[in-house]
mmCIF file of N, CA and C in Angstrom:
data_model
loop_
_atom_site.group_PDB
_atom_site.id
_atom_site.type_symbol
_atom_site.label_atom_id
_atom_site.label_comp_id
_atom_site.label_asym_id
_atom_site.label_seq_id
_atom_site.Cartn_x
_atom_site.Cartn_y
_atom_site.Cartn_z
ATOM 1 N N MET A 594 1.183 -21.703 -46.010
ATOM 2 C CA MET A 594 2.010 -20.527 -46.278
ATOM 3 C C MET A 594 2.510 -19.942 -44.957
ATOM 4 N N ASN A 595 3.744 -19.534 -45.018
ATOM 5 C CA ASN A 595 4.341 -18.895 -43.807
ATOM 6 C C ASN A 595 4.068 -17.412 -43.856
ATOM 7 N N GLN A 596 3.668 -16.946 -42.677
ATOM 8 C CA GLN A 596 3.440 -15.497 -42.568
ATOM 9 C C GLN A 596 4.795 -14.851 -42.352
ATOM 10 N N PRO A 597 5.010 -13.672 -42.945
ATOM 11 C CA PRO A 597 6.310 -13.014 -42.686
ATOM 12 C C PRO A 597 6.384 -12.481 -41.246
ATOM 13 N N LYS A 598 7.565 -12.529 -40.711
ATOM 14 C CA LYS A 598 7.786 -12.082 -39.324
ATOM 15 C C LYS A 598 7.567 -10.576 -39.194
ATOM 16 N N ARG A 599 6.713 -10.213 -38.211
ATOM 17 C CA ARG A 599 6.443 -8.789 -38.037
ATOM 18 C C ARG A 599 7.638 -8.108 -37.419
ATOM 19 N N SER A 600 7.825 -6.853 -37.842
ATOM 20 C CA SER A 600 8.933 -6.094 -37.325
ATOM 21 C C SER A 600 8.458 -4.813 -36.670
ATOM 22 N N ASP A 601 9.225 -4.313 -35.693
ATOM 23 C CA ASP A 601 8.868 -3.032 -35.050
ATOM 24 C C ASP A 601 9.678 -1.888 -35.667
ATOM 25 N N GLU A 602 10.470 -2.187 -36.651
ATOM 26 C CA GLU A 602 11.294 -1.125 -37.286
ATOM 27 C C GLU A 602 10.511 0.032 -37.864
ATOM 28 N N PRO A 603 9.308 -0.097 -38.420
ATOM 29 C CA PRO A 603 8.563 1.082 -38.896
ATOM 30 C C PRO A 603 8.339 2.110 -37.837
ATOM 31 N N ILE A 604 8.109 1.650 -36.596
ATOM 32 C CA ILE A 604 7.849 2.605 -35.509
ATOM 33 C C ILE A 604 9.139 3.436 -35.237
ATOM 34 N N TRP A 605 10.293 2.761 -35.164
ATOM 35 C CA TRP A 605 11.554 3.452 -34.841
ATOM 36 C C TRP A 605 11.973 4.338 -36.043
ATOM 37 N N TRP A 606 11.712 3.887 -37.261
ATOM 38 C CA TRP A 606 12.033 4.712 -38.409
ATOM 39 C C TRP A 606 11.155 5.947 -38.460
ATOM 40 N N ALA A 607 9.876 5.830 -38.076
ATOM 41 C CA ALA A 607 8.972 7.006 -38.058
ATOM 42 C C ALA A 607 9.469 8.012 -36.994
ATOM 43 N N LEU A 608 9.832 7.487 -35.830
ATOM 44 C CA LEU A 608 10.347 8.422 -34.781
ATOM 45 C C LEU A 608 11.723 9.061 -35.232
ATOM 46 N N PHE A 609 12.516 8.301 -35.928
ATOM 47 C CA PHE A 609 13.745 8.828 -36.465
ATOM 48 C C PHE A 609 13.468 9.958 -37.493
ATOM 49 N N SER A 610 12.543 9.721 -38.319
ATOM 50 C CA SER A 610 12.196 10.688 -39.368
ATOM 51 C C SER A 610 11.598 11.937 -38.735
ATOM 52 N N ALA A 611 10.699 11.784 -37.807
ATOM 53 C CA ALA A 611 10.100 12.932 -37.180
ATOM 54 C C ALA A 611 11.122 13.735 -36.366
ATOM 55 N N GLY A 612 12.104 13.033 -35.764
ATOM 56 C CA GLY A 612 13.147 13.719 -35.007
ATOM 57 C C GLY A 612 14.058 14.514 -35.957
ATOM 58 N N GLY A 613 14.293 13.902 -37.130
ATOM 59 C CA GLY A 613 15.101 14.670 -38.152
ATOM 60 C C GLY A 613 14.414 15.880 -38.623
ATOM 61 N N VAL A 614 13.112 15.826 -38.824
ATOM 62 C CA VAL A 614 12.354 17.023 -39.214
ATOM 63 C C VAL A 614 12.415 18.027 -38.132
ATOM 64 N N CYS A 615 12.329 17.617 -36.868
ATOM 65 C CA CYS A 615 12.383 18.594 -35.792
ATOM 66 C C CYS A 615 13.764 19.211 -35.692
ATOM 67 N N PHE A 616 14.810 18.405 -35.900
ATOM 68 C CA PHE A 616 16.186 18.936 -35.930
ATOM 69 C C PHE A 616 16.321 20.030 -36.994
ATOM 70 N N ALA A 617 15.674 19.780 -38.168
ATOM 71 C CA ALA A 617 15.833 20.687 -39.285
ATOM 72 C C ALA A 617 14.927 21.886 -39.200
ATOM 73 N N MET A 618 13.779 21.761 -38.572
ATOM 74 C CA MET A 618 12.763 22.888 -38.577
ATOM 75 C C MET A 618 12.596 23.598 -37.230
ATOM 76 N N VAL A 619 12.487 22.852 -36.160
ATOM 77 C CA VAL A 619 12.201 23.487 -34.900
ATOM 78 C C VAL A 619 13.433 24.021 -34.195
ATOM 79 N N ILE A 620 14.468 23.225 -34.157
ATOM 80 C CA ILE A 620 15.709 23.621 -33.397
ATOM 81 C C ILE A 620 16.328 24.909 -33.968
ATOM 82 N N PRO A 621 16.480 25.077 -35.266
ATOM 83 C CA PRO A 621 17.048 26.338 -35.743
ATOM 84 C C PRO A 621 16.253 27.539 -35.392
ATOM 85 N N GLY A 622 14.922 27.422 -35.446
ATOM 86 C CA GLY A 622 14.049 28.551 -35.032
ATOM 87 C C GLY A 622 14.200 28.851 -33.539
ATOM 88 N N LEU A 623 14.312 27.804 -32.748
ATOM 89 C CA LEU A 623 14.498 27.966 -31.316
ATOM 90 C C LEU A 623 15.817 28.576 -30.989
ATOM 91 N N VAL A 624 16.908 28.144 -31.693
ATOM 92 C CA VAL A 624 18.196 28.693 -31.462
ATOM 93 C C VAL A 624 18.257 30.176 -31.910
ATOM 94 N N LEU A 625 17.647 30.483 -33.042
ATOM 95 C CA LEU A 625 17.599 31.854 -33.535
ATOM 96 C C LEU A 625 16.916 32.784 -32.545
ATOM 97 N N THR A 626 15.748 32.274 -32.044
ATOM 98 C CA THR A 626 14.938 33.074 -31.055
ATOM 99 C C THR A 626 15.657 33.283 -29.750
ATOM 100 N N LEU A 627 16.109 32.207 -29.170
ATOM 101 C CA LEU A 627 16.629 32.245 -27.836
ATOM 102 C C LEU A 627 18.087 32.746 -27.728
ATOM 103 N N SER A 628 18.871 32.536 -28.786
ATOM 104 C CA SER A 628 20.276 32.953 -28.710
ATOM 105 C C SER A 628 20.633 34.210 -29.410
ATOM 106 N N LEU A 629 19.794 34.624 -30.358
ATOM 107 C CA LEU A 629 20.073 35.860 -31.103
ATOM 108 C C LEU A 629 19.044 36.972 -30.936
ATOM 109 N N LEU A 630 17.801 36.667 -31.287
ATOM 110 C CA LEU A 630 16.764 37.709 -31.313
ATOM 111 C C LEU A 630 16.442 38.262 -29.886
ATOM 112 N N TYR A 631 16.286 37.382 -28.935
ATOM 113 C CA TYR A 631 15.922 37.829 -27.597
ATOM 114 C C TYR A 631 17.133 38.565 -26.930
ATOM 115 N N PRO A 632 18.331 38.029 -26.911
ATOM 116 C CA PRO A 632 19.452 38.742 -26.273
ATOM 117 C C PRO A 632 19.761 40.085 -26.959
ATOM 118 N N LEU A 633 19.544 40.211 -28.260
ATOM 119 C CA LEU A 633 19.787 41.466 -28.945
ATOM 120 C C LEU A 633 18.685 42.516 -28.724
ATOM 121 N N GLY A 634 17.617 42.115 -28.023
ATOM 122 C CA GLY A 634 16.581 43.063 -27.716
ATOM 123 C C GLY A 634 15.575 43.248 -28.861
ATOM 124 N N LEU A 635 15.610 42.314 -29.858
ATOM 125 C CA LEU A 635 14.656 42.440 -30.960
ATOM 126 C C LEU A 635 13.312 41.856 -30.703
ATOM 127 N N LEU A 636 13.180 41.218 -29.522
ATOM 128 C CA LEU A 636 11.858 40.756 -29.090
ATOM 129 C C LEU A 636 11.511 41.462 -27.781
ATOM 130 N N PRO A 637 10.251 41.661 -27.477
ATOM 131 C CA PRO A 637 9.841 42.360 -26.266
ATOM 132 C C PRO A 637 10.291 41.587 -25.031
ATOM 133 N N GLU A 638 10.693 42.360 -24.002
ATOM 134 C CA GLU A 638 11.215 41.724 -22.786
ATOM 135 C C GLU A 638 10.161 40.762 -22.112
ATOM 136 N N ALA A 639 8.967 41.133 -22.151
ATOM 137 C CA ALA A 639 7.921 40.334 -21.477
ATOM 138 C C ALA A 639 7.550 39.098 -22.258
ATOM 139 N N ALA A 640 8.004 38.920 -23.497
ATOM 140 C CA ALA A 640 7.644 37.775 -24.320
ATOM 141 C C ALA A 640 8.077 36.492 -23.730
ATOM 142 N N PHE A 641 9.246 36.511 -23.045
ATOM 143 C CA PHE A 641 9.816 35.283 -22.480
ATOM 144 C C PHE A 641 9.910 35.324 -20.973
ATOM 145 N N SER A 642 9.039 36.017 -20.317
ATOM 146 C CA SER A 642 9.031 35.968 -18.827
ATOM 147 C C SER A 642 8.585 34.576 -18.416
ATOM 148 N N TYR A 643 9.026 34.157 -17.253
ATOM 149 C CA TYR A 643 8.783 32.850 -16.759
ATOM 150 C C TYR A 643 7.266 32.527 -16.691
ATOM 151 N N SER A 644 6.564 33.476 -16.113
ATOM 152 C CA SER A 644 5.129 33.233 -15.876
ATOM 153 C C SER A 644 4.385 33.160 -17.216
ATOM 154 N N ARG A 645 4.784 33.984 -18.195
ATOM 155 C CA ARG A 645 4.082 33.914 -19.515
ATOM 156 C C ARG A 645 4.356 32.588 -20.208
ATOM 157 N N VAL A 646 5.622 32.171 -20.226
ATOM 158 C CA VAL A 646 5.936 30.910 -20.869
ATOM 159 C C VAL A 646 5.310 29.745 -20.166
ATOM 160 N N GLN A 647 5.306 29.734 -18.843
ATOM 161 C CA GLN A 647 4.674 28.645 -18.141
ATOM 162 C C GLN A 647 3.163 28.614 -18.424
ATOM 163 N N GLN A 648 2.513 29.773 -18.438
ATOM 164 C CA GLN A 648 1.110 29.807 -18.748
ATOM 165 C C GLN A 648 0.795 29.316 -20.121
ATOM 166 N N LEU A 649 1.651 29.667 -21.133
ATOM 167 C CA LEU A 649 1.483 29.223 -22.496
ATOM 168 C C LEU A 649 1.620 27.708 -22.591
ATOM 169 N N LEU A 650 2.636 27.120 -21.945
ATOM 170 C CA LEU A 650 2.949 25.729 -22.043
ATOM 171 C C LEU A 650 1.959 24.864 -21.309
ATOM 172 N N GLN A 651 1.300 25.462 -20.272
ATOM 173 C CA GLN A 651 0.335 24.647 -19.538
ATOM 174 C C GLN A 651 -1.143 24.933 -19.897
ATOM 175 N N SER A 652 -1.382 25.835 -20.852
ATOM 176 C CA SER A 652 -2.729 26.081 -21.296
ATOM 177 C C SER A 652 -3.267 24.974 -22.122
ATOM 178 N N PHE A 653 -4.587 24.886 -22.208
ATOM 179 C CA PHE A 653 -5.223 23.786 -22.930
ATOM 180 C C PHE A 653 -4.754 22.404 -22.477
ATOM 181 N N TRP A 654 -4.740 22.168 -21.164
ATOM 182 C CA TRP A 654 -4.348 20.927 -20.549
ATOM 183 C C TRP A 654 -2.950 20.498 -20.891
ATOM 184 N N GLY A 655 -2.105 21.479 -21.183
ATOM 185 C CA GLY A 655 -0.653 21.161 -21.428
ATOM 186 C C GLY A 655 -0.372 20.640 -22.728
ATOM 187 N N LEU A 656 -1.316 20.624 -23.706
ATOM 188 C CA LEU A 656 -1.061 20.120 -25.007
ATOM 189 C C LEU A 656 0.005 20.942 -25.836
ATOM 190 N N PRO A 657 -0.057 22.286 -25.784
ATOM 191 C CA PRO A 657 1.032 23.029 -26.484
ATOM 192 C C PRO A 657 2.382 22.724 -25.873
ATOM 193 N N GLY A 658 2.424 22.608 -24.552
ATOM 194 C CA GLY A 658 3.713 22.307 -23.889
ATOM 195 C C GLY A 658 4.216 20.914 -24.261
ATOM 196 N N LEU A 659 3.327 19.927 -24.295
ATOM 197 C CA LEU A 659 3.728 18.570 -24.679
ATOM 198 C C LEU A 659 4.166 18.556 -26.155
ATOM 199 N N ALA A 660 3.484 19.244 -27.009
ATOM 200 C CA ALA A 660 3.886 19.330 -28.442
ATOM 201 C C ALA A 660 5.281 19.953 -28.543
ATOM 202 N N PHE A 661 5.477 21.037 -27.827
ATOM 203 C CA PHE A 661 6.755 21.766 -27.875
ATOM 204 C C PHE A 661 7.877 20.910 -27.328
ATOM 205 N N ALA A 662 7.626 20.264 -26.127
ATOM 206 C CA ALA A 662 8.651 19.319 -25.561
ATOM 207 C C ALA A 662 8.964 18.186 -26.513
ATOM 208 N N GLY A 663 7.910 17.640 -27.091
ATOM 209 C CA GLY A 663 8.103 16.551 -28.027
ATOM 210 C C GLY A 663 8.858 16.933 -29.223
ATOM 211 N N ALA A 664 8.603 18.174 -29.814
ATOM 212 C CA ALA A 664 9.304 18.614 -30.960
ATOM 213 C C ALA A 664 10.721 19.058 -30.680
ATOM 214 N N ALA A 665 10.971 19.626 -29.496
ATOM 215 C CA ALA A 665 12.285 20.154 -29.219
ATOM 216 C C ALA A 665 13.209 19.218 -28.447
ATOM 217 N N ILE A 666 12.627 18.226 -27.746
ATOM 218 C CA ILE A 666 13.440 17.349 -26.935
ATOM 219 C C ILE A 666 13.277 15.888 -27.279
ATOM 220 N N CYS A 667 12.038 15.381 -27.225
ATOM 221 C CA CYS A 667 11.779 13.938 -27.275
ATOM 222 C C CYS A 667 12.077 13.373 -28.660
ATOM 223 N N LEU A 668 11.553 13.991 -29.702
ATOM 224 C CA LEU A 668 11.764 13.390 -31.039
ATOM 225 C C LEU A 668 13.276 13.480 -31.500
ATOM 226 N N PRO A 669 13.964 14.600 -31.196
ATOM 227 C CA PRO A 669 15.404 14.546 -31.477
ATOM 228 C C PRO A 669 16.195 13.525 -30.700
ATOM 229 N N LEU A 670 15.740 13.205 -29.496
ATOM 230 C CA LEU A 670 16.343 12.134 -28.725
ATOM 231 C C LEU A 670 16.204 10.785 -29.416
ATOM 232 N N PHE A 671 14.964 10.480 -29.898
ATOM 233 C CA PHE A 671 14.780 9.229 -30.686
ATOM 234 C C PHE A 671 15.588 9.265 -31.970
ATOM 235 N N HIS A 672 15.730 10.372 -32.635
ATOM 236 C CA HIS A 672 16.478 10.458 -33.791
ATOM 237 C C HIS A 672 17.983 10.137 -33.513
ATOM 238 N N ALA A 673 18.483 10.742 -32.484
ATOM 239 C CA ALA A 673 19.898 10.496 -32.132
ATOM 240 C C ALA A 673 20.114 9.068 -31.708
ATOM 241 N N MET A 674 19.232 8.495 -30.882
ATOM 242 C CA MET A 674 19.447 7.142 -30.439
ATOM 243 C C MET A 674 19.273 6.138 -31.511
ATOM 244 N N HIS A 675 18.440 6.426 -32.531
ATOM 245 C CA HIS A 675 18.326 5.547 -33.700
ATOM 246 C C HIS A 675 19.594 5.545 -34.454
ATOM 247 N N ARG A 676 20.258 6.686 -34.583
ATOM 248 C CA ARG A 676 21.527 6.722 -35.237
ATOM 249 C C ARG A 676 22.590 5.938 -34.477
ATOM 250 N N VAL A 677 22.539 6.054 -33.153
ATOM 251 C CA VAL A 677 23.528 5.360 -32.310
ATOM 252 C C VAL A 677 23.286 3.864 -32.484
ATOM 253 N N HIS A 678 22.022 3.415 -32.412
ATOM 254 C CA HIS A 678 21.684 1.980 -32.511
ATOM 255 C C HIS A 678 22.184 1.474 -33.820
ATOM 256 N N HIS A 679 21.935 2.096 -34.946
ATOM 257 C CA HIS A 679 22.313 1.582 -36.212
ATOM 258 C C HIS A 679 23.815 1.701 -36.453
ATOM 259 N N GLY A 680 24.463 2.698 -35.813
ATOM 260 C CA GLY A 680 25.871 2.839 -35.867
ATOM 261 C C GLY A 680 26.545 1.726 -35.153
ATOM 262 N N LEU A 681 26.074 1.347 -33.988
ATOM 263 C CA LEU A 681 26.603 0.211 -33.261
ATOM 264 C C LEU A 681 26.369 -1.079 -34.082
ATOM 265 N N HIS A 682 25.204 -1.209 -34.686
ATOM 266 C CA HIS A 682 24.942 -2.362 -35.514
ATOM 267 C C HIS A 682 25.888 -2.439 -36.704
ATOM 268 N N ASP A 683 26.147 -1.310 -37.341
ATOM 269 C CA ASP A 683 27.040 -1.274 -38.501
ATOM 270 C C ASP A 683 28.466 -1.668 -38.130
ATOM 271 N N LEU A 684 28.880 -1.175 -36.932
ATOM 272 C CA LEU A 684 30.263 -1.532 -36.452
ATOM 273 C C LEU A 684 30.346 -2.898 -35.833
ATOM 274 N N LYS A 685 29.209 -3.598 -35.784
ATOM 275 C CA LYS A 685 29.165 -4.954 -35.200
ATOM 276 C C LYS A 685 29.503 -4.964 -33.713
ATOM 277 N N LEU A 686 29.200 -3.864 -33.067
ATOM 278 C CA LEU A 686 29.457 -3.792 -31.623
ATOM 279 C C LEU A 686 28.262 -4.230 -30.823
ATOM 280 N N ALA A 687 27.059 -4.163 -31.442
ATOM 281 C CA ALA A 687 25.857 -4.522 -30.744
ATOM 282 C C ALA A 687 24.923 -5.223 -31.689
ATOM 283 N N GLN A 688 24.697 -6.497 -31.465
ATOM 284 C CA GLN A 688 23.785 -7.213 -32.342
ATOM 285 C C GLN A 688 22.663 -7.705 -31.418
ATOM 286 N N GLY A 689 21.504 -7.736 -31.949
ATOM 287 C CA GLY A 689 20.339 -8.310 -31.201
ATOM 288 C C GLY A 689 19.502 -7.276 -30.497
ATOM 289 N N ARG A 690 18.700 -7.828 -29.620
ATOM 290 C CA ARG A 690 17.669 -7.035 -28.932
ATOM 291 C C ARG A 690 18.174 -6.170 -27.802
ATOM 292 N N LEU A 691 19.288 -6.483 -27.183
ATOM 293 C CA LEU A 691 19.773 -5.740 -26.075
ATOM 294 C C LEU A 691 20.161 -4.309 -26.448
ATOM 295 N N ALA A 692 20.765 -4.098 -27.576
ATOM 296 C CA ALA A 692 21.158 -2.737 -28.044
ATOM 297 C C ALA A 692 19.959 -1.931 -28.333
ATOM 298 N N LYS A 693 18.919 -2.576 -28.961
ATOM 299 C CA LYS A 693 17.684 -1.858 -29.265
ATOM 300 C C LYS A 693 16.977 -1.449 -27.931
ATOM 301 N N ILE A 694 16.910 -2.302 -27.003
ATOM 302 C CA ILE A 694 16.276 -2.003 -25.738
ATOM 303 C C ILE A 694 16.986 -0.877 -25.025
ATOM 304 N N PHE A 695 18.328 -0.926 -25.025
ATOM 305 C CA PHE A 695 19.155 0.091 -24.416
ATOM 306 C C PHE A 695 18.970 1.462 -25.072
ATOM 307 N N CYS A 696 19.063 1.504 -26.400
ATOM 308 C CA CYS A 696 18.986 2.784 -27.076
ATOM 309 C C CYS A 696 17.627 3.421 -27.013
ATOM 310 N N TYR A 697 16.616 2.665 -27.351
ATOM 311 C CA TYR A 697 15.271 3.212 -27.347
ATOM 312 C C TYR A 697 14.687 3.371 -25.953
ATOM 313 N N GLY A 698 15.141 2.536 -25.068
ATOM 314 C CA GLY A 698 14.752 2.693 -23.641
ATOM 315 C C GLY A 698 15.383 3.942 -23.042
ATOM 316 N N LEU A 699 16.627 4.189 -23.338
ATOM 317 C CA LEU A 699 17.257 5.446 -22.932
ATOM 318 C C LEU A 699 16.576 6.677 -23.452
ATOM 319 N N ALA A 700 16.207 6.661 -24.735
ATOM 320 C CA ALA A 700 15.494 7.763 -25.336
ATOM 321 C C ALA A 700 14.135 7.951 -24.651
ATOM 322 N N SER A 701 13.434 6.841 -24.359
ATOM 323 C CA SER A 701 12.129 6.919 -23.718
ATOM 324 C C SER A 701 12.268 7.498 -22.250
ATOM 325 N N LEU A 702 13.282 7.026 -21.552
ATOM 326 C CA LEU A 702 13.497 7.433 -20.168
ATOM 327 C C LEU A 702 13.832 8.911 -20.171
ATOM 328 N N LEU A 703 14.741 9.362 -20.985
ATOM 329 C CA LEU A 703 15.123 10.791 -21.054
ATOM 330 C C LEU A 703 13.956 11.653 -21.467
ATOM 331 N N SER A 704 13.119 11.155 -22.339
ATOM 332 C CA SER A 704 11.922 11.961 -22.796
ATOM 333 C C SER A 704 10.949 12.100 -21.653
ATOM 334 N N ALA A 705 10.748 10.996 -20.902
ATOM 335 C CA ALA A 705 9.820 11.099 -19.745
ATOM 336 C C ALA A 705 10.374 12.037 -18.705
ATOM 337 N N VAL A 706 11.685 11.994 -18.438
ATOM 338 C CA VAL A 706 12.305 12.896 -17.460
ATOM 339 C C VAL A 706 12.164 14.337 -17.939
ATOM 340 N N ALA A 707 12.374 14.608 -19.193
ATOM 341 C CA ALA A 707 12.210 15.962 -19.739
ATOM 342 C C ALA A 707 10.832 16.508 -19.550
ATOM 343 N N ILE A 708 9.838 15.688 -19.860
ATOM 344 C CA ILE A 708 8.436 16.102 -19.748
ATOM 345 C C ILE A 708 8.095 16.340 -18.237
ATOM 346 N N VAL A 709 8.468 15.414 -17.422
ATOM 347 C CA VAL A 709 8.095 15.536 -16.007
ATOM 348 C C VAL A 709 8.779 16.719 -15.369
ATOM 349 N N TYR A 710 10.081 16.922 -15.608
ATOM 350 C CA TYR A 710 10.768 17.997 -14.984
ATOM 351 C C TYR A 710 10.566 19.385 -15.659
ATOM 352 N N SER A 711 9.920 19.385 -16.808
ATOM 353 C CA SER A 711 9.583 20.665 -17.428
ATOM 354 C C SER A 711 8.393 21.298 -16.743
ATOM 355 N N GLY A 712 7.673 20.503 -15.966
ATOM 356 C CA GLY A 712 6.455 20.988 -15.260
ATOM 357 C C GLY A 712 5.246 21.084 -16.135
ATOM 358 N N ILE A 713 5.244 20.538 -17.310
ATOM 359 C CA ILE A 713 4.080 20.573 -18.191
ATOM 360 C C ILE A 713 3.013 19.645 -17.606
ATOM 361 N N ILE A 714 3.427 18.467 -17.151
ATOM 362 C CA ILE A 714 2.461 17.566 -16.545
ATOM 363 C C ILE A 714 2.686 17.666 -15.052
ATOM 364 N N ALA A 715 1.712 18.141 -14.316
ATOM 365 C CA ALA A 715 1.888 18.361 -12.877
ATOM 366 C C ALA A 715 1.260 17.274 -12.090
#
């Protein structure tokens, strides 16, 4: 009997799905908070001071900051690049492994850059 070929697609589809959920749930709340509520003065001034936000993101070994960066930046990146990868595939512009490596590699690289430059992991 022949064993079916293993695929890495479930990993990418899981990241795509998680990124879509973050686009739908986290990003609207973030936009509402940072672009409407805070500038209109409906939130206390000290709530978003740099030192308070940095302390919150780096508390508990940086896990809240990692979760927030993952939900707000990294997962939506994988969602977008999965769409780009399959769009290129549908248009027959990119067939094979090279497009997959480029798309998901770019999402991985940008995620790492976002986490490193956010100061969460020092």
